[in-house]
CSV table of C-alpha atoms in Angstrom, one decimal:
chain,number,residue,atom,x,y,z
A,69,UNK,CA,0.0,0.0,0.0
A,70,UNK,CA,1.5,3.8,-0.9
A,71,UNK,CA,1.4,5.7,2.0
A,72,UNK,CA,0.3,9.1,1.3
A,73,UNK,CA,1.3,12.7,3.9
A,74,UNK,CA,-1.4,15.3,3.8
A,75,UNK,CA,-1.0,18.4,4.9
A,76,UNK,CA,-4.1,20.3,5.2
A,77,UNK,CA,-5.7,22.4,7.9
A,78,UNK,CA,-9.0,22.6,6.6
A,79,UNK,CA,-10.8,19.3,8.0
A,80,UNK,CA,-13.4,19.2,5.0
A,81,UNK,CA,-10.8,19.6,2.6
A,82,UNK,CA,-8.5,17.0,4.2
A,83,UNK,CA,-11.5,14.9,4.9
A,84,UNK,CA,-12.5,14.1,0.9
A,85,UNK,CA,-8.8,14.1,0.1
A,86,UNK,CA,-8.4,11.0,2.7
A,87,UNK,CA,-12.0,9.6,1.3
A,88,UNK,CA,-10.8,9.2,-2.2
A,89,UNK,CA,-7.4,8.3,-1.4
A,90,UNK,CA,-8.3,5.3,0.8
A,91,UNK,CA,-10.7,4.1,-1.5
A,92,UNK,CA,-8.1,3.9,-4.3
A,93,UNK,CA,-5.9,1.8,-2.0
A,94,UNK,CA,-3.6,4.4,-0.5
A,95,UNK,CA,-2.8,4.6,3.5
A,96,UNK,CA,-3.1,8.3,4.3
A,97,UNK,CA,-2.1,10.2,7.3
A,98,UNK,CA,-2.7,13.9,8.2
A,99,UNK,CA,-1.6,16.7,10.1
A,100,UNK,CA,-3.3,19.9,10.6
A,101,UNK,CA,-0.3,22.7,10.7
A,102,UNK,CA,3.0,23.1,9.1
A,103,UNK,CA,5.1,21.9,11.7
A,104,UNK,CA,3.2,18.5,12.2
A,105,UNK,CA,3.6,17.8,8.7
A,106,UNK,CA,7.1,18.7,8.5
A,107,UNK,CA,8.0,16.5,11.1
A,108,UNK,CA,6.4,13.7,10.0
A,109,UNK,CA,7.5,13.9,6.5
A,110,UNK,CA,10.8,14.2,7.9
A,111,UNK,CA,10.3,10.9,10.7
A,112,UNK,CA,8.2,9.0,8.3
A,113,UNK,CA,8.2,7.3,4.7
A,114,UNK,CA,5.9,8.7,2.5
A,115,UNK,CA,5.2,8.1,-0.9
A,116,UNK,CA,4.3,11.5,-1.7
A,117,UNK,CA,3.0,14.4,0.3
A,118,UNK,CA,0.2,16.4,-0.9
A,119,UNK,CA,0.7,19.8,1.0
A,120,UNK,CA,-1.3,22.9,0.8
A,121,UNK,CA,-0.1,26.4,0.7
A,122,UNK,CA,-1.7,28.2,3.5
A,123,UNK,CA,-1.0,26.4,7.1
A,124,UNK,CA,-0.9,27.7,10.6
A,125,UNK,CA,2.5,27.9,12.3
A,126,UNK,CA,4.4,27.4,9.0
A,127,UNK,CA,3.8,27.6,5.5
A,128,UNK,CA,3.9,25.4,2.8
A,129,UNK,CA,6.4,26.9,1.2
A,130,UNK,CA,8.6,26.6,4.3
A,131,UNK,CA,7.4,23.5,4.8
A,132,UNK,CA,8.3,22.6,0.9
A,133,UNK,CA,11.9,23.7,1.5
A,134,UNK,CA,12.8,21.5,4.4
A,135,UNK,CA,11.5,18.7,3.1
A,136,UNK,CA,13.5,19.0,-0.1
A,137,UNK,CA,16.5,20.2,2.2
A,138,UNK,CA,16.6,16.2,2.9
A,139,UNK,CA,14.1,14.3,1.2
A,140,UNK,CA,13.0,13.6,-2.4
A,141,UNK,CA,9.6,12.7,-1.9
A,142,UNK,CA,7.2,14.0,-4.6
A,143,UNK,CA,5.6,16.8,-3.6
A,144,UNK,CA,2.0,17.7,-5.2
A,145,UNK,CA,1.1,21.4,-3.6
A,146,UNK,CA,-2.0,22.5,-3.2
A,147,UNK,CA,-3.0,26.0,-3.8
A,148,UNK,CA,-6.0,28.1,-3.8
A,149,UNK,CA,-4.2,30.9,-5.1
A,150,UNK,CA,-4.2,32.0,-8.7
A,151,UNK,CA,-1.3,33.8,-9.1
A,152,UNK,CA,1.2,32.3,-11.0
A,153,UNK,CA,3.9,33.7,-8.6
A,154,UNK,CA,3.0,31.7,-6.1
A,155,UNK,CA,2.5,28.4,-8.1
A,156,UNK,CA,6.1,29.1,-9.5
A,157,UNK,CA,7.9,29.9,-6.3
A,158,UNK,CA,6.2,26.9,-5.3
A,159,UNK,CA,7.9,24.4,-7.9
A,160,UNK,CA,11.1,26.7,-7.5
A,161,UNK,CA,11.4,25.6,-4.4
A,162,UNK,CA,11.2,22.1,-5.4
A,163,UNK,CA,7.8,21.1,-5.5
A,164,UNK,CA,6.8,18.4,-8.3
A,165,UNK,CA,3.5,19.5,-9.6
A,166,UNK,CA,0.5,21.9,-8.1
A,167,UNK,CA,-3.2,21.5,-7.9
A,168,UNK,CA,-5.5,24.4,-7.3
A,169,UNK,CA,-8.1,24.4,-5.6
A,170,UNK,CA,-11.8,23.5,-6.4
A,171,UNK,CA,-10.4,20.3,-7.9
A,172,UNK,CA,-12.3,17.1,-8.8
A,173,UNK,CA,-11.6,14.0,-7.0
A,174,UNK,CA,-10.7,11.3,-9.6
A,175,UNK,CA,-7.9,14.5,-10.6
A,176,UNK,CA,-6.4,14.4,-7.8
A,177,UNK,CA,-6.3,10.3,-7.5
A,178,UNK,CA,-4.9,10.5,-11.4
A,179,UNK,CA,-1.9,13.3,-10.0
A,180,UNK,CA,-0.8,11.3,-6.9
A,181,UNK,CA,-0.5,7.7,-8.8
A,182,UNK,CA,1.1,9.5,-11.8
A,183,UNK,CA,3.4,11.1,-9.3
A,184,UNK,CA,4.3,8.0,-7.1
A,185,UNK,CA,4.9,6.1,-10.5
A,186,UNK,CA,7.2,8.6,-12.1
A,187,UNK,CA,9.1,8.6,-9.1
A,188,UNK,CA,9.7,4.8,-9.0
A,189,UNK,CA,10.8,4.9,-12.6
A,190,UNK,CA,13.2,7.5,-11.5
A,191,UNK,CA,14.3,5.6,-8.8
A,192,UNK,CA,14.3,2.0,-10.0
A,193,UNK,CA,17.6,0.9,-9.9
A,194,UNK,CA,16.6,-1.7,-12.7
A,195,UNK,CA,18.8,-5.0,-14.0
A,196,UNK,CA,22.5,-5.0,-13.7
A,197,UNK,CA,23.3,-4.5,-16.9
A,198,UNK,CA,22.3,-0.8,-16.8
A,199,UNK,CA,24.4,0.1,-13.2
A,200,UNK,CA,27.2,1.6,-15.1
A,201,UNK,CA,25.7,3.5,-17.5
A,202,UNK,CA,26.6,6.9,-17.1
A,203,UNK,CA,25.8,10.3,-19.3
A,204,UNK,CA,29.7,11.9,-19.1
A,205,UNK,CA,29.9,15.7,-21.1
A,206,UNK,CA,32.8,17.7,-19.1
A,207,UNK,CA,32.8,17.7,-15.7
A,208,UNK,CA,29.4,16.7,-15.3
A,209,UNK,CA,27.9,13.1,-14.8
A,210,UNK,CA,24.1,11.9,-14.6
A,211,UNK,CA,23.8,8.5,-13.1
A,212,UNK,CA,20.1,8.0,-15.1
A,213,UNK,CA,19.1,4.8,-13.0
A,214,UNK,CA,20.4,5.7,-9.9
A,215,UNK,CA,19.3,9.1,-10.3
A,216,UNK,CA,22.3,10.8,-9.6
A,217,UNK,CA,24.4,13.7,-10.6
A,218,UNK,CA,27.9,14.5,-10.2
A,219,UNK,CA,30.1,18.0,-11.2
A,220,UNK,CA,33.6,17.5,-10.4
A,221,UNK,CA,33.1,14.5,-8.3
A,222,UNK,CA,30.8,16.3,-6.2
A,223,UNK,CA,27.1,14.8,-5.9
A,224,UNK,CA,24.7,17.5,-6.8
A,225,UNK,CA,21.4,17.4,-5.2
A,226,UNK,CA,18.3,17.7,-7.3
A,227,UNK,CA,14.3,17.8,-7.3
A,228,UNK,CA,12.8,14.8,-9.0
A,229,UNK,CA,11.5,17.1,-11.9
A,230,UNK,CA,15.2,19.2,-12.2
A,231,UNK,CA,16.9,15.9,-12.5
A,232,UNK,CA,14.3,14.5,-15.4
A,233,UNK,CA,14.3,17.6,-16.9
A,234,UNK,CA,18.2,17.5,-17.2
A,235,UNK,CA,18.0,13.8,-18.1
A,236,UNK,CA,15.7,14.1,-21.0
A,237,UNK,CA,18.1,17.1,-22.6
A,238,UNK,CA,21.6,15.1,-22.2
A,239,UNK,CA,19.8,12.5,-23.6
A,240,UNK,CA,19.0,14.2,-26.7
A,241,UNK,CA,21.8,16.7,-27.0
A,242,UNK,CA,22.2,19.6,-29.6
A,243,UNK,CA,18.6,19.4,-30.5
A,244,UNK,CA,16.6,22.8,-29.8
A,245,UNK,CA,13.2,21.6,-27.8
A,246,UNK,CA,10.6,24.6,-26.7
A,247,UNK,CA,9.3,25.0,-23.2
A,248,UNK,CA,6.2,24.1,-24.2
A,249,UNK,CA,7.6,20.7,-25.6
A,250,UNK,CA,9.4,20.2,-22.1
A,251,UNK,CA,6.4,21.1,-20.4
A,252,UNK,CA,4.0,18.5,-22.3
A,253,UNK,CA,7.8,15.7,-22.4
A,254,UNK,CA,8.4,15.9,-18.2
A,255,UNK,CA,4.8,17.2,-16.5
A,256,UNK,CA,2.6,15.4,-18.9
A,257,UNK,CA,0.3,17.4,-21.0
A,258,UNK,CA,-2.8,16.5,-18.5
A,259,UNK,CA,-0.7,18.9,-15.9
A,260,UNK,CA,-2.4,21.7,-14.6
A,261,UNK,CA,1.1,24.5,-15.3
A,262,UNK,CA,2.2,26.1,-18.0
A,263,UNK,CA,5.9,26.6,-19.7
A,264,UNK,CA,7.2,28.9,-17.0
A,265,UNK,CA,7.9,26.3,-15.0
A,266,UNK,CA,10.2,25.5,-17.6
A,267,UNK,CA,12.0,28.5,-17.1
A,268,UNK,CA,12.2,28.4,-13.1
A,269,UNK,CA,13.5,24.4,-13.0
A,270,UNK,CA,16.2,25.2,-15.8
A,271,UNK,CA,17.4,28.0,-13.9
A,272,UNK,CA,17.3,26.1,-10.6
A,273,UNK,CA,19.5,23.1,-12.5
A,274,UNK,CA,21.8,26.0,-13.8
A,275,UNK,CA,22.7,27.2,-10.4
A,276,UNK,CA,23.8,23.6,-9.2
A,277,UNK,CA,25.8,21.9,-12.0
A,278,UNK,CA,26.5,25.5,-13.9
A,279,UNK,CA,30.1,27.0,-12.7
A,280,UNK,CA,29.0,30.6,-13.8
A,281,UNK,CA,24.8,29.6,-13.8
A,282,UNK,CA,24.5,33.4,-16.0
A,283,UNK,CA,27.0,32.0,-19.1
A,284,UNK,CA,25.9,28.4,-18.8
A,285,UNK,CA,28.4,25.4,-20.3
A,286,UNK,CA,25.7,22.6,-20.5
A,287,UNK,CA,22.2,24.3,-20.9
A,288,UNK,CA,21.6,26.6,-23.4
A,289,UNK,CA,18.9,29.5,-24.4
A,290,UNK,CA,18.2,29.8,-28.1
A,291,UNK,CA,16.4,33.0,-27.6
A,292,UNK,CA,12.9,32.7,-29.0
A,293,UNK,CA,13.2,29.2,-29.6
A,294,UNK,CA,13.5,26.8,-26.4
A,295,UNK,CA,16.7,25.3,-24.5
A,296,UNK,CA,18.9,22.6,-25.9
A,297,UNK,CA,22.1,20.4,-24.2
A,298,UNK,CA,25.4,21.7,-25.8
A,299,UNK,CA,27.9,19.3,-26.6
């Protein structure tokens, strides 16, 4: 059984989310404020944590970053708020995805198993044969099936979505690919976003494996056309 981690003060809202997780088979637990869910996302094993924005005692923005800070459980944010500022800040800080609020039921069910999947394909180890394969341009190397990267020797630390992102244009270097391509390639083209979050994840992967992230080696803007992988 996935064990889902929601973080909701709003009873009613919590209340359906549970409902409709349960009867799809997932063991949920709850907390009520920001520092209870931290916590426990932080003690516990969860196999994703749906967290919404607003929480007493600590946000979930807060609450986003520390979770990242050591853990790379997907994170699917919850959001009544339109602004795209928020939603953005909200993936910048290494949220997966985002849901706003009034959603349907069997949406949200669809998110968290498409979420919990991609992250076991991400994380699959998979048969022997693969262990030493190993994407090597310059100083940096991605480790695709252990989903790991390395600049200089150094492990780099990224978000589930930074490190597919990154993945998907090694493995198809010097070709130009838009943000909305991106978009549709790594969130699915069912996600609720649009191609800004392109924008804020490339710039986030810039400033870990980039040695000057503002003249970037590896990731490159063709201005008015997308990103591609230089090598």
């Amino acid at each position: 059984m996935k064990r889902v981690l929601i973080i909701e003060d709003d009873k009613s809202i919590s209340d359906l989310e549970r409902d409709y997780l349960e009867i799809n088979k997932y063991q949920v637990e709850v907390a009520f404020d920001g520092d209870t869910g931290s916590k426990m996302a932080l003690e516990e094993d969860f196999d994703l944590i749906l967290l919404d924005l607003m929480l007493p005692f600590k946000d979930g923005f807060e609450v986003c970053r520390e979770i990242r800070a050591k853990k790379e459980t997907p994170i699917l944010m919850v959001t009544a708020k339109k602004e795209d500022i928020d939603k953005i800040r909200g993936l910048g800080l290494g949220a997966d995805d985002y849901i706003v609020k009034p959603f349907s039921p069997s949406e949200l069910v669809a998110r968290v198993g498409a979420h919990i999947a991609r992250y076991e394909r991400l994380t699959a180890t998979g048969n022997a044969k693969h262990a030493d394969h190993v994407i090597a341009i310059g100083d940096l190397k991605i480790y695709p099936e252990q989903m790991r990267v390395t600049v200089k020797g150094k492990e780099v630390k990224l978000a589930n979505k930074e490190f597919e992102l990154l993945r998907f244009l090694a493995e198809n270097p010097n070709i130009v690919f838009s943000k909305d391509t991106l978009f549709d390639r790594i969130w699915g083209m069912d996600s609720l976003g649009d191609a800004s979050t392109v924008t804020v994840h490339i710039n986030r992967i810039r400033e870990k494996i980039e040695e000057d992230s503002s003249n970037p080696r590896y990731i490159e803007t063709v201005w008015g056309a997308g990103y591609r992988f230089r090598v």
